[in-house]
Structure formats: structure tokens, C-alpha cells
Short mmCIF file of C-alpha atoms in Angstrom, two decimals:
data_model
loop_
_atom_site.label_atom_id
_atom_site.label_comp_id
_atom_site.label_asym_id
_atom_site.label_seq_id
_atom_site.Cartn_x
_atom_site.Cartn_y
_atom_site.Cartn_z
CA MET A 1 84.58 77.20 108.88
CA LYS A 2 87.46 78.77 107.25
CA THR A 3 88.98 76.50 104.67
CA ASP A 4 92.87 76.47 103.68
CA LEU A 5 93.84 79.91 102.60
CA LEU A 6 95.49 78.58 99.27
CA ARG A 7 92.49 76.50 98.13
CA ARG A 8 90.13 79.49 98.94
CA LEU A 9 92.11 81.78 96.85
CA THR A 10 91.36 79.43 93.68
CA GLU A 11 87.70 80.00 94.40
CA ARG A 12 87.60 83.72 94.99
CA PRO A 13 89.80 86.70 96.07
CA ILE A 14 90.23 87.54 99.88
CA LEU A 15 90.19 91.15 101.37
CA CYS A 16 92.99 91.78 103.84
CA ASP A 17 92.79 94.39 106.56
CA GLY A 18 94.19 97.96 106.38
CA GLY A 19 96.58 100.13 108.36
CA MET A 20 97.36 99.43 111.78
CA GLY A 21 99.44 102.60 112.61
CA THR A 22 96.71 104.81 111.41
CA GLN A 23 94.31 103.47 113.79
CA LEU A 24 96.54 103.30 116.70
CA PHE A 25 97.14 107.01 116.48
CA GLU A 26 93.55 107.66 116.21
CA ALA A 27 93.08 105.74 119.53
CA GLY A 28 95.38 107.97 121.15
CA LEU A 29 98.99 106.30 120.63
CA PRO A 30 101.48 109.41 121.29
CA PRO A 31 103.88 109.97 118.33
CA GLY A 32 107.28 107.94 118.69
CA GLU A 33 105.66 105.44 121.12
CA PRO A 34 105.82 101.82 120.49
CA GLY A 35 102.24 100.73 119.25
CA GLU A 36 103.34 97.00 120.07
CA LEU A 37 103.41 97.57 123.87
CA TRP A 38 99.54 98.03 123.62
CA ASN A 39 99.13 94.31 123.22
CA LEU A 40 99.66 94.16 126.67
CA GLN A 41 98.71 97.44 128.13
CA ARG A 42 95.54 98.34 125.75
CA ARG A 43 94.31 95.07 124.72
CA ASP A 44 90.76 96.43 124.42
CA ALA A 45 92.09 99.03 121.86
CA ILE A 46 93.84 96.58 119.77
CA GLN A 47 90.96 94.30 119.59
CA ALA A 48 88.65 97.22 118.70
CA ILE A 49 90.77 97.80 115.71
CA HIS A 50 90.73 94.15 114.67
CA ARG A 51 87.00 94.01 115.10
CA ALA A 52 86.40 97.34 113.17
CA TYR A 53 88.38 95.55 110.06
CA ARG A 54 86.50 92.23 110.62
CA ASP A 55 83.11 94.03 110.65
CA ALA A 56 84.12 95.83 107.41
CA GLY A 57 84.57 92.52 105.54
CA CYS A 58 88.21 91.78 105.98
CA ARG A 59 89.04 87.88 106.44
CA LEU A 60 92.72 88.59 107.09
CA LEU A 61 93.58 90.15 110.29
CA THR A 62 97.07 91.27 110.81
CA THR A 63 98.85 91.12 114.30
CA ASN A 64 100.10 94.44 115.89
CA THR A 65 103.79 93.46 115.55
CA PHE A 66 105.25 95.05 112.62
CA GLY A 67 108.14 96.36 115.04
CA GLY A 68 107.82 93.32 117.22
CA CYS A 69 111.29 91.64 116.59
CA VAL A 70 113.56 91.92 119.67
CA GLU A 71 116.00 94.28 118.01
CA ALA A 72 113.21 96.58 117.14
CA LEU A 73 111.71 96.39 120.51
CA ALA A 74 115.02 96.90 122.11
CA ARG A 75 115.24 100.39 120.76
CA HIS A 76 112.30 101.18 123.18
CA HIS A 77 113.72 99.17 125.96
CA LEU A 78 111.25 96.24 125.40
CA ALA A 79 113.61 93.43 124.30
CA GLU A 80 112.74 91.30 127.49
CA GLN A 81 108.97 91.61 126.77
CA ALA A 82 109.47 90.54 123.06
CA ASP A 83 107.79 87.22 123.44
CA PRO A 84 104.78 88.16 125.51
CA ILE A 85 104.21 90.97 123.18
CA ASN A 86 104.16 88.86 120.11
CA GLU A 87 102.13 86.03 121.77
CA ALA A 88 99.66 88.54 123.05
CA ALA A 89 99.22 90.08 119.55
CA ALA A 90 98.38 86.77 118.04
CA SER A 91 95.83 85.84 120.76
CA LEU A 92 94.18 89.29 120.49
CA ALA A 93 93.61 88.85 116.79
CA ARG A 94 92.76 85.14 117.20
CA GLU A 95 89.78 85.98 119.53
CA VAL A 96 88.34 88.67 117.06
CA ALA A 97 88.90 86.44 113.90
CA GLY A 98 86.41 83.68 115.06
CA PRO A 99 86.26 80.58 112.75
CA ASP A 100 85.91 82.15 109.38
CA ALA A 101 88.86 84.48 109.18
CA TRP A 102 92.56 84.25 109.35
CA VAL A 103 95.06 85.79 111.64
CA LEU A 104 98.37 86.94 109.83
CA ALA A 105 101.42 87.01 111.99
CA ASP A 106 103.12 90.05 110.99
CA ILE A 107 106.90 90.33 110.63
CA GLY A 108 108.26 93.41 109.59
CA PRO A 109 112.00 94.56 108.97
CA PHE A 110 114.45 94.31 111.67
CA GLY A 111 115.38 97.88 111.29
CA GLY A 112 119.10 97.47 110.38
CA PHE A 113 121.17 96.37 107.48
CA LEU A 114 122.66 92.96 106.76
CA GLU A 115 126.53 92.80 106.07
CA PRO A 116 128.30 94.07 104.11
CA ILE A 117 126.22 97.25 103.96
CA GLY A 118 125.64 97.16 107.71
CA ASP A 119 126.99 94.99 110.72
CA SER A 120 124.14 92.72 111.32
CA LEU A 121 125.01 89.03 110.60
CA PRO A 122 122.39 86.85 108.62
CA ASP A 123 122.41 84.04 111.29
CA ASP A 124 121.66 86.50 113.97
CA VAL A 125 118.62 88.17 112.17
CA GLU A 126 117.46 84.74 111.20
CA ALA A 127 117.30 83.70 114.70
CA MET A 128 115.50 87.04 115.60
CA PHE A 129 112.74 86.33 113.12
CA HIS A 130 112.55 82.87 114.26
CA ARG A 131 111.85 83.87 117.66
CA GLN A 132 109.30 86.20 116.73
CA ALA A 133 107.59 83.71 114.65
CA GLU A 134 107.51 81.03 117.50
CA ALA A 135 105.75 83.73 119.81
CA LEU A 136 103.19 84.58 117.00
CA HIS A 137 102.36 80.88 116.38
CA ARG A 138 102.06 80.02 119.98
CA GLY A 139 99.53 82.81 120.13
CA GLY A 140 97.49 81.21 117.35
CA ALA A 141 98.30 83.00 113.98
CA ASP A 142 97.41 81.00 110.96
CA ILE A 143 99.73 82.75 108.24
CA VAL A 144 102.71 84.61 108.30
CA VAL A 145 103.14 87.85 106.54
CA VAL A 146 106.71 89.13 105.74
CA GLU A 147 105.86 92.69 104.99
CA THR A 148 107.27 96.08 103.81
CA MET A 149 110.73 94.51 102.78
CA VAL A 150 113.17 96.23 100.80
CA ASP A 151 116.20 93.88 100.83
CA PRO A 152 115.50 90.36 99.35
CA ALA A 153 118.15 88.79 101.65
CA GLU A 154 116.38 90.02 104.74
CA ALA A 155 112.99 88.75 103.26
CA VAL A 156 114.44 85.38 102.63
CA LEU A 157 115.90 85.28 106.11
CA ALA A 158 112.36 85.88 107.55
CA ILE A 159 110.62 83.46 105.22
CA ARG A 160 113.09 80.70 106.08
CA ALA A 161 112.58 81.25 109.77
CA ALA A 162 108.86 81.07 109.57
CA ARG A 163 109.13 78.02 107.43
CA ASP A 164 111.22 76.50 110.36
CA VAL A 165 108.61 77.26 112.88
CA ALA A 166 105.63 75.65 111.35
CA ASP A 167 103.79 74.32 108.24
CA TRP A 168 101.88 77.41 107.57
CA PRO A 169 101.44 79.60 104.40
CA ILE A 170 103.82 82.59 104.10
CA ILE A 171 102.98 85.57 102.48
CA ALA A 172 105.93 88.08 101.49
CA THR A 173 105.45 91.74 100.23
CA PHE A 174 108.01 94.42 99.31
CA ALA A 175 107.75 98.12 99.34
CA PHE A 176 108.44 99.67 96.08
CA ASN A 177 109.06 103.22 94.67
CA ARG A 178 108.67 104.37 91.31
CA ALA A 179 112.34 104.79 89.53
CA GLY A 180 111.53 106.16 86.11
CA ASP A 181 109.46 103.51 84.33
CA ALA A 182 110.38 100.82 86.70
CA PHE A 183 109.67 100.12 90.39
CA ARG A 184 112.41 99.34 92.80
CA THR A 185 112.82 99.00 96.50
CA VAL A 186 115.02 101.75 98.22
CA MET A 187 117.98 99.12 98.14
CA GLY A 188 117.57 98.96 94.30
CA ALA A 189 116.02 95.64 94.20
CA GLU A 190 113.61 95.25 91.12
CA ILE A 191 110.35 93.27 91.12
CA ARG A 192 111.32 90.17 89.14
CA ARG A 193 114.31 89.55 91.91
CA CYS A 194 112.03 90.09 94.93
CA MET A 195 109.25 87.91 93.80
CA ALA A 196 111.70 85.14 92.61
CA ASP A 197 113.87 85.21 95.76
CA ALA A 198 110.66 84.93 97.92
CA ILE A 199 109.09 82.35 96.09
CA ASP A 200 112.44 80.24 96.07
CA ALA A 201 112.50 80.64 99.90
CA GLY A 202 109.01 79.26 100.40
CA ALA A 203 106.50 82.14 100.05
CA ALA A 204 103.14 80.87 98.90
CA VAL A 205 101.98 84.42 98.15
CA VAL A 206 103.88 87.53 97.08
CA GLY A 207 103.29 91.05 96.40
CA ALA A 208 103.60 94.62 97.43
CA ASN A 209 102.66 96.86 100.09
CA CYS A 210 103.20 100.61 101.08
CA GLY A 211 105.68 102.49 98.65
CA THR A 212 106.36 106.28 99.08
CA ASN A 213 104.53 108.72 96.91
CA LEU A 214 102.83 106.24 94.88
CA SER A 215 99.44 107.33 93.11
CA LEU A 216 96.54 104.93 92.56
CA GLU A 217 97.44 104.70 88.97
CA ASP A 218 100.97 103.75 90.10
CA TYR A 219 99.51 100.82 92.09
CA ARG A 220 97.68 99.61 89.19
CA GLU A 221 100.95 99.47 87.00
CA LEU A 222 102.90 98.02 89.85
CA ALA A 223 100.14 95.51 90.35
CA GLU A 224 100.39 94.53 86.69
CA GLN A 225 104.31 93.91 86.90
CA VAL A 226 104.18 91.82 90.17
CA VAL A 227 101.59 89.36 88.61
CA TYR A 228 103.64 88.95 85.59
CA ALA A 229 106.78 88.48 87.71
CA ALA A 230 104.97 86.18 90.23
CA GLU A 231 104.44 83.59 87.13
CA GLY A 232 101.19 82.27 88.36
CA GLN A 233 101.74 82.51 92.17
CA PRO A 234 98.93 84.21 93.99
CA VAL A 235 99.62 88.10 94.45
CA ILE A 236 98.64 90.43 97.33
CA ILE A 237 98.61 94.17 96.78
CA GLN A 238 98.17 96.53 99.96
CA PRO A 239 98.24 100.16 98.51
CA ASN A 240 98.45 103.22 100.75
CA ALA A 241 95.36 105.65 100.82
CA GLY A 242 97.53 107.72 98.37
CA PRO A 243 100.72 109.56 98.89
CA PRO A 244 101.16 111.00 102.55
CA ARG A 245 100.57 114.78 102.85
CA HIS A 246 102.22 116.64 105.73
CA THR A 247 100.23 119.18 107.56
CA GLY A 248 100.90 121.16 110.60
CA THR A 249 99.02 118.70 112.61
CA GLY A 250 100.56 115.37 111.25
CA VAL A 251 100.39 113.31 107.96
CA ARG A 252 97.12 113.13 106.01
CA TYR A 253 96.01 110.51 103.14
CA ASP A 254 93.79 112.13 100.95
CA VAL A 255 92.24 109.19 98.93
CA GLU A 256 88.56 108.44 99.71
CA PRO A 257 86.83 105.19 100.19
CA ARG A 258 85.23 105.39 96.87
CA GLN A 259 88.55 105.65 95.16
CA MET A 260 89.93 102.59 96.79
CA ALA A 261 86.91 100.82 95.64
CA GLU A 262 87.52 101.64 92.23
CA LEU A 263 91.26 100.47 92.66
CA THR A 264 90.16 97.30 94.31
CA ARG A 265 88.34 96.42 90.99
CA SER A 266 91.17 97.52 88.83
CA LEU A 267 93.69 95.08 91.03
CA LEU A 268 91.51 92.09 90.69
CA ASP A 269 91.28 92.67 86.98
CA THR A 270 94.97 92.40 86.68
CA GLY A 271 94.86 89.01 88.59
CA VAL A 272 95.51 90.27 92.11
CA ARG A 273 94.15 87.66 94.67
CA ILE A 274 94.25 89.34 97.73
CA VAL A 275 93.71 93.04 98.26
CA GLY A 276 94.17 95.09 101.42
CA GLY A 277 95.30 98.53 102.71
CA CYS A 278 98.39 99.87 104.07
CA CYS A 279 99.29 103.34 105.45
CA GLY A 280 96.33 105.78 105.83
CA THR A 281 93.54 103.24 105.10
CA THR A 282 90.71 102.75 107.65
CA PRO A 283 87.89 100.43 108.05
CA ARG A 284 85.79 102.99 106.04
CA HIS A 285 88.17 102.26 102.97
CA LEU A 286 88.00 98.58 103.51
CA ALA A 287 84.24 98.42 103.76
CA ALA A 288 84.19 99.94 100.41
CA MET A 289 86.73 97.55 99.12
CA ALA A 290 84.81 94.76 100.65
CA GLN A 291 81.64 95.87 98.52
CA ALA A 292 83.83 96.36 95.24
CA MET A 293 85.21 92.84 95.93
CA ASP A 294 82.04 91.12 96.29
CA GLN A 295 80.45 92.54 93.15
CA TRP A 296 83.72 91.65 91.25
CA SER A 297 83.28 88.06 92.40
CA GLU A 298 79.72 87.95 91.33
CA GLU A 299 80.23 89.23 88.09
CA HIS A 300 83.12 86.81 87.57
CA GLY A 301 81.58 83.84 88.82
#
């Protein structure tokens, strides 16, 4: 049986899964179409993705709900199906996860801007996140991951909404870009502020995922700064498989599984406790990362 996530993290690091979008496109999702709708229409395809990551060694499976809040779905005329889409997503992952893996309820950005930059009111955005978290909880998710945030204020709203739904651990990750010698989100937020705001709001695990045009060495440096800023709080890092490269047929990520395995060891050496993948990572990458994590854990007791 799986134990409490936070207690397990004190014993050994845990592997999260990799990119969902990459796998959806490989399974035939047309560009521009909402992958979240497949939670209702292509349940077998979604479960096959979860199963591939589970078989690769991942013990944290992320729901297919990155764009699952009602406002994001409304752009595809799916607002009325928001609740069943999110509930089904968690249920599908729960069936695959089994008794010794956790399901992460994925809450991504709502896709707009809070006042005064935009016209979205904080109370309205928090209510959207609350509704999504409720549906994901009904579906059987164990943990919340508020991910790819660039505005700490939006992250705080999502964390608060999730805390109000249930007593479950909350992970919060931000997407950083390199800005000279530092890392900032596209909204200009620096690492220290992002980590502090998320922890103060109630996140039990904090970290970074994605990031535009970051090299593997950038992720190593980013991890060091995040661990320092987290001040003892468990840290998660989910790198892309290198910077995206646009080709005539789409986007490619060139980092090989072996390189992601080497990066995994480096991240663990910095103090990271959860490692996963983001854009461009596949079950092949995660299988190599799982092996690297197992070897590292054996070496470090």
C-alpha cells in the first residue's frame, strides 16, 4: 500500500511522470484540439498513456486536466462539460495508479490575467479553481499539483482553492526562464518570491516545471536556486527534454533518455526530492530516469 507522500519523501525520492501533450499528439490528437475532451471520448488512449508511465516506474500520475478549468474549456465551447471532464480524468488515472501510486490532480493556469493587468477578478478565478479541484477530488485524486504558474498571485488562488476542497497535499510549480544570471517567470517573478508565496499559501512541495529554452545545465542551476529558496520544503523539478526545436512537421525535443537520466542524478544531488518530466519527455525518458533514481537511492542509503 502507498504511504503518505510527505513521509515517503523523507525516506527516498519519488519519480513523477512526464509530458502529457507529447503523448496525446503521438496518439493522434489534432493540433489545436483540446486534449481534455479525450477524458470522455478516448478513455482508452488516456489510460494507455498513464499505464506507460506507470510501467516506466513513475509513482505520481498526473491527470489530463492542465487546461481543465472552466474558463480554459470555454474557449473550446466545453464549459458545460468541465465537471465530467475533470472527474473522469481523475478516475482514469486512479484506475491505472493502483494501490501503490498517487494521482496528481493537475490544475494549470486559467489562461488570462488577474486585475490590474487583466480584467479577471481574484474571487472569480479562485472559484474556477475550486470547482475544478472539487471535480478532481470526486474522481479520486490524492494530491493536487498547481503547475506551470507564472504569476504567484494566481498560484496562491489555486492553492487556497484546493486547500478548501480537501485535506490533501498540494504541490506548486512555476515555469521560469533565464534572465541574465537569474531565473524569472514571464511575469517577472523571481524564484524566492514564488517559493515563499506558494509555501505561505499552503503548498507542501514547491518547485519548477517547463521553462522556455532552458538547457539541461540551466535546469541544474535552477534546481539549486529553488532548493535554496524553499528553505527545507520538499522540492520537485520537471524539466523539458531540452529546448523545443521547430521543424517543418512540428516541434521536436532532442534530449535523449540517457541525458535525462544523468540530469536526474544531478537534481537529486542538489536536494530535489521529486523528479519528473515536462514537454517532450516520454515513457522512454522516464524509464531511464527511474533507473537512475533507483541507483542513486541505493548509493545514498
